[in-house]
XYZ file of C-alpha atoms in Angstrom:
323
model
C 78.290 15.257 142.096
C 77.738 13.889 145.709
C 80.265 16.498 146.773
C 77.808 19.702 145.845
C 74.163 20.650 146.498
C 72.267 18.690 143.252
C 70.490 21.208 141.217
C 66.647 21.521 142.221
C 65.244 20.033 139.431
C 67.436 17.202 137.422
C 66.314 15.661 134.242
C 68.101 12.199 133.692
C 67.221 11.663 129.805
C 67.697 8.693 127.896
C 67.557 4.507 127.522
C 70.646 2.975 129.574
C 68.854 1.954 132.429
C 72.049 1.207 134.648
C 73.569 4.858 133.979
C 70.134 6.357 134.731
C 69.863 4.448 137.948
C 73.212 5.763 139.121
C 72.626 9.333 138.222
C 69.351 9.025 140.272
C 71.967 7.653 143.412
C 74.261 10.629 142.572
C 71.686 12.879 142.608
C 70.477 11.960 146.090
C 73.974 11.329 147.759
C 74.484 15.124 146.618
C 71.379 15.749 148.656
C 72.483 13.939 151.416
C 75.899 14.749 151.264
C 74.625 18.121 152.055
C 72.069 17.120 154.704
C 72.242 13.842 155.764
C 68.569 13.911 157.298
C 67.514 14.470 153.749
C 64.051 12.836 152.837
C 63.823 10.669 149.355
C 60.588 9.998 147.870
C 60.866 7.466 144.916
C 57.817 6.917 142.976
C 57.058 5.955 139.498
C 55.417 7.488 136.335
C 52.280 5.437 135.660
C 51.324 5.954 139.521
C 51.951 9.599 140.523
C 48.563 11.597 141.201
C 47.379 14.621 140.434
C 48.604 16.862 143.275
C 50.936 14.593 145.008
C 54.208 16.881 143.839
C 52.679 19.893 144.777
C 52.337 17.650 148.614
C 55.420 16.113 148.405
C 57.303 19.598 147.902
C 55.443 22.165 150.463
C 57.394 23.632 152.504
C 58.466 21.580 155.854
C 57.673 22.792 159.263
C 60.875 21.461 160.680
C 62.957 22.831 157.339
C 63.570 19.113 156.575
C 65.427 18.421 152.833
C 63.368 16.142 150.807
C 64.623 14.587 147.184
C 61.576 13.173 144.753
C 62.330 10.838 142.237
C 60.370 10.176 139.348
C 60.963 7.400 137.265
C 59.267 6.152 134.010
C 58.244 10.001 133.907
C 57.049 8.885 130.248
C 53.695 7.277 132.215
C 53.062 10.774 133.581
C 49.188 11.530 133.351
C 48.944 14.581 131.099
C 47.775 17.161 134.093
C 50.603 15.792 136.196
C 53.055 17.068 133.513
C 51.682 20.535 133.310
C 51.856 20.345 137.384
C 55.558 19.393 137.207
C 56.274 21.967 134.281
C 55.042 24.420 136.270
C 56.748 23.429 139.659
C 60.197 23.307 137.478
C 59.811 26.750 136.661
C 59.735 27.929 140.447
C 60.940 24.929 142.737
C 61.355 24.877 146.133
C 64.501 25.396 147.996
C 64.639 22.770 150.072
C 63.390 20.142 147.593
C 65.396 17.969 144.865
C 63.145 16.999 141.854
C 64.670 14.136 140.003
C 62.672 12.919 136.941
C 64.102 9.911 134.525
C 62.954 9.724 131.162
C 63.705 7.208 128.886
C 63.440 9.597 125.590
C 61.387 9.248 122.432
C 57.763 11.077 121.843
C 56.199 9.583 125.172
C 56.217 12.465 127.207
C 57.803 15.273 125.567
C 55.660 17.666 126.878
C 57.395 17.084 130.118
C 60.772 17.403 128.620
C 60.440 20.185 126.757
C 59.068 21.755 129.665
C 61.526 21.368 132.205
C 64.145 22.051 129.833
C 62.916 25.385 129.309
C 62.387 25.605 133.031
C 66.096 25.349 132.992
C 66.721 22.129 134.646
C 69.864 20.339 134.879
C 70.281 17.568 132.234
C 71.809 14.270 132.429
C 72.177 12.007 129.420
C 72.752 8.366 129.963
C 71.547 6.915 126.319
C 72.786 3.450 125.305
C 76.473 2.654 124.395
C 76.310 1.175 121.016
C 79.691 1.410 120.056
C 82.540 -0.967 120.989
C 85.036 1.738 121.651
C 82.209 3.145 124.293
C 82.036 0.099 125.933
C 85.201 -0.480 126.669
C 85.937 2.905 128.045
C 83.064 1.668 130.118
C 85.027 -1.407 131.622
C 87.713 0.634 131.917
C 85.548 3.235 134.085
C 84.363 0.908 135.994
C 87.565 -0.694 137.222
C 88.996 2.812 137.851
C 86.310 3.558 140.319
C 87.553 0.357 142.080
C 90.656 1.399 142.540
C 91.972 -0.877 139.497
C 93.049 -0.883 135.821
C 92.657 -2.894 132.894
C 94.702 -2.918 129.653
C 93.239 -2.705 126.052
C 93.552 -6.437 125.685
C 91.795 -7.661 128.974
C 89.260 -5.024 128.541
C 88.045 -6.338 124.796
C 88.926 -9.872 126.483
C 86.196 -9.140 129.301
C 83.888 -7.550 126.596
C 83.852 -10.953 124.542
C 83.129 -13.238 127.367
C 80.354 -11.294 129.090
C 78.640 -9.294 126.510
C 77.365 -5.732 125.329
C 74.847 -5.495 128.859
C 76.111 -2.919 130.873
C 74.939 -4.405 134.250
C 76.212 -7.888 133.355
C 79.458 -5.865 132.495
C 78.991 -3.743 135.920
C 78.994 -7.166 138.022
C 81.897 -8.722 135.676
C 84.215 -5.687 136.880
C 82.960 -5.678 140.321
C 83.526 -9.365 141.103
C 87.292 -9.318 139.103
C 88.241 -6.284 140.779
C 87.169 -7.897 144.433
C 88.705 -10.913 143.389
C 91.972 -10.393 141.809
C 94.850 -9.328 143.576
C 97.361 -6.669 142.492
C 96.139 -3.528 141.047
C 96.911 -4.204 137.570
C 93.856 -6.660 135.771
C 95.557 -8.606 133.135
C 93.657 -11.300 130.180
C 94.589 -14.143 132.347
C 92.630 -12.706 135.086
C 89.688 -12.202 132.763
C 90.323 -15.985 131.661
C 90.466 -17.279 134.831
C 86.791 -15.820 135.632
C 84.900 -16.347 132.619
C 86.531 -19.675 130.970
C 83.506 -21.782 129.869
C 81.547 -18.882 129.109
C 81.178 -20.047 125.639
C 79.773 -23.445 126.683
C 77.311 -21.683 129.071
C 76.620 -18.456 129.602
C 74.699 -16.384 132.447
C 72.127 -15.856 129.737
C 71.851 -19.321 128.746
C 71.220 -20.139 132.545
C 68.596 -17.392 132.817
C 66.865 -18.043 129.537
C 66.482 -21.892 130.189
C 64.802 -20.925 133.559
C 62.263 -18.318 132.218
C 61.500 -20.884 129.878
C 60.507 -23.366 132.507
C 63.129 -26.059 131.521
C 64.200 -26.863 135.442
C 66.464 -29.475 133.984
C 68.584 -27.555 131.897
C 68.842 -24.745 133.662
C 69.789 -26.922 136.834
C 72.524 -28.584 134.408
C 74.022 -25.356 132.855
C 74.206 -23.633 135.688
C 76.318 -26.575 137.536
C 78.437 -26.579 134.437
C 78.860 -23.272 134.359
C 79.812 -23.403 138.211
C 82.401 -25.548 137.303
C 83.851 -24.293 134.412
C 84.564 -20.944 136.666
C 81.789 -18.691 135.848
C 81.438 -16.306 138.831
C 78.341 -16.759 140.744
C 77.047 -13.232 140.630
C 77.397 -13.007 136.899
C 74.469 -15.608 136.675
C 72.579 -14.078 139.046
C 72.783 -10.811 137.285
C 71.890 -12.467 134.201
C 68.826 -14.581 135.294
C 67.299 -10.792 137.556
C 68.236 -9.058 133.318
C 65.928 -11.841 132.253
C 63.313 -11.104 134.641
C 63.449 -7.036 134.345
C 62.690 -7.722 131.006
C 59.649 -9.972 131.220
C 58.207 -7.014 133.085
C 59.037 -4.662 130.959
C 57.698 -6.115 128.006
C 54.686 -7.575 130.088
C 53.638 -3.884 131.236
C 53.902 -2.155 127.730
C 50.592 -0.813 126.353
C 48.568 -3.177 124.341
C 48.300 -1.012 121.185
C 51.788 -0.089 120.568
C 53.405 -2.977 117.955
C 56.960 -3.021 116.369
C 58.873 0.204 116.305
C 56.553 2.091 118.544
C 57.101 -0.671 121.107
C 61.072 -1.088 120.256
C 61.442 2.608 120.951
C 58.741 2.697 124.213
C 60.726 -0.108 126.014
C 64.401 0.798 124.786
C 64.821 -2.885 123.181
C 65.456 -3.920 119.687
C 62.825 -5.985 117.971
C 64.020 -9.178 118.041
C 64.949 -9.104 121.989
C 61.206 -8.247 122.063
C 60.340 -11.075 120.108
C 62.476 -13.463 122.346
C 60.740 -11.790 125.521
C 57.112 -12.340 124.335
C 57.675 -15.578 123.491
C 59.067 -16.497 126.962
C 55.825 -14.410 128.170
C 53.871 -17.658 128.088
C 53.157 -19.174 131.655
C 53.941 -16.012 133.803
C 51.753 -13.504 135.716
C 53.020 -9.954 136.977
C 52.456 -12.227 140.493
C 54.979 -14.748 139.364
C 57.598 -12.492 138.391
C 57.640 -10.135 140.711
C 58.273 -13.636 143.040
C 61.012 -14.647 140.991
C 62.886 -10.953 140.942
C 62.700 -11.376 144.766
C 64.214 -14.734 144.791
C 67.343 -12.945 142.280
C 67.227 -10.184 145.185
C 67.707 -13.048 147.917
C 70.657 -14.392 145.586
C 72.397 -11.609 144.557
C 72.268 -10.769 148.831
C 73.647 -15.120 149.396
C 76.548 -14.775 146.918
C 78.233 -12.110 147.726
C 78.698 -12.599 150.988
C 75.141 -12.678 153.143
C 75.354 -16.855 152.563
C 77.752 -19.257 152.829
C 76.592 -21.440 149.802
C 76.603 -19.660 146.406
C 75.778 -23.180 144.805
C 72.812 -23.984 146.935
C 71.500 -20.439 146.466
C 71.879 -20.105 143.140
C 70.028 -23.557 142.688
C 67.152 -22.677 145.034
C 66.917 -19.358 143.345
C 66.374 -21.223 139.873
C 64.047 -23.782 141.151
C 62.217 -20.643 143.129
C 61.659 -19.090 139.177
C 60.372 -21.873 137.948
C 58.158 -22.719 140.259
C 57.021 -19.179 140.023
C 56.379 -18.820 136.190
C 53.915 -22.154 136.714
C 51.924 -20.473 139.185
C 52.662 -22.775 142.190
């Protein structure tokens, strides 16, 4: 896609929020690709006003490309919709519209809309089967240059998990990691041995919790028993996405309504409310940037994954207290 001019108007429809954030990147490195002075605008749903798109798109003086994102287009204000339905039907030529939608009845006025405007449609919904998943790993590793057999695939899928970004950073840091071009089950055993004692998500869920202590123990024994660095950071910032997610749903949506607003099955919602208690959309949005500031440390920007990883932790906790 990043070799050819992006459609003008590009509807990225459904619930996997990793394959929706990478269309959204392939959408503008098309742009770009074809201008590199190209303009991106990235706003979200809930906070677009009435008659910004029709500013954000007029034409430039200077001829300048511009690409607007949208996300959470769901949150769209109901006049903003019929301003973007009608924009889709006659857009600009020197503008990208880019609008992600999670699917589901929340804003399928704007859907329907653009689809009949004739915009280009991208579905990214979850991957719920194992067969999909593993063609993901193996996807992945092919766009690193790599490959992966059958084995070490289903291998890699049992020691990290069904989450598509946890599985993202698993094939990143084996692919940077391992030498050859072949990845084999003892590679994939070297890298995630222990993971059954302690897991990324057992790290990230004792430090949302507030439990200092145990999340400062399992993530040294987790250290040491060869789980890679960024896999717990990825876990622990999956954690966090998810507190404000569930934090920022509307009050008067309950059980399946919610489930199919925030793209999470019931009981993960359960889990996340419950871990709810202590934090403030201050406090979290702390904490992501002290995964940020990790994520930067271990993979390369510091030259102590350890001592970032534990300041990160300590950082979270402090920040779901309030101090």
């Amino acid at each position: 896609m990043a070799a050819t001019v992006p459609a003008p108007v590009t509807l990225i429809l459904g619930d996997e929020e990793l394959l929706a954030d990478r269309a959204v990147g392939e959408v503008i490195a098309g742009a770009r690709a074809a201008d590199p002075g190209t303009e991106v605008h990235d706003l979200t749903g809930g906070k677009v006003e009435s008659g910004e798109l029709t500013r954000l798109t007029s034409p430039s003086l200077f001829g300048d490309r511009s690409v607007v994102a949208i996300r959470s287009a769901q949150d769209l204000a109901k006049e903003v919709i019929a301003e973007i339905v009608s924009y889709a039907a006659h857009p600009a030529e020197d503008v990208t519209l880019v609008l992600v939608h999670p699917g589901g009845v929340k804003g399928k006025a704007l859907v329907d809309g653009v689809k009949k405007a004739g915009a280009h449609v991208v579905t990214v919904t979850k991957l719920t089967k194992p067969a999909e998943r593993l063609a993901f790993v193996k996807a992945e590793l092919k766009r690193a240059g790599r490959t992966i057999g059958g084995d070490a695939a289903a291998a890699l899928l049992d020691a990290v998990g069904n989450d598509l970004r946890e599985l993202a950073a698993a094939c990143s840091q084996l692919a940077f990691d391992t030498p050859g071009k072949a990845i084999d089950e003892a590679a994939v055993a070297r890298y995630h041995r222990g993971r059954a004692e302690v897991s990324g998500f057992t790290v990230a869920d004792s430090a949302v919790e507030g439990r200092l202590g145990d999340a400062l123990e399992q993530l040294r024994w987790a250290l040491a028993t060869g789980t890679a660095p960024v896999l717990l950071v990825s876990a622990l910032a999956g954690g966090l996405r998810s507190l404000a997610k569930v934090g920022g749903a509307p009050r008067n949506l309950r059980g399946g309504q919610l489930a199919s607003h925030l793209g999470m099955p019931p009981w993960k919602i359960d889990r996340v409310q419950r871990q709810l208690n202590g934090w403030g959309p201050d406090g979290i949005a702390r904490a992501l940037q002290a995964a940020a500031a990790a994520d930067e440390q271990v993979k390369g920007g510091g030259a102590d994954p350890a001592y970032a990883l534990e300041h990160m932790i300590q950082t979270v906790v402090a920040s779901r207290t309030g101090r």
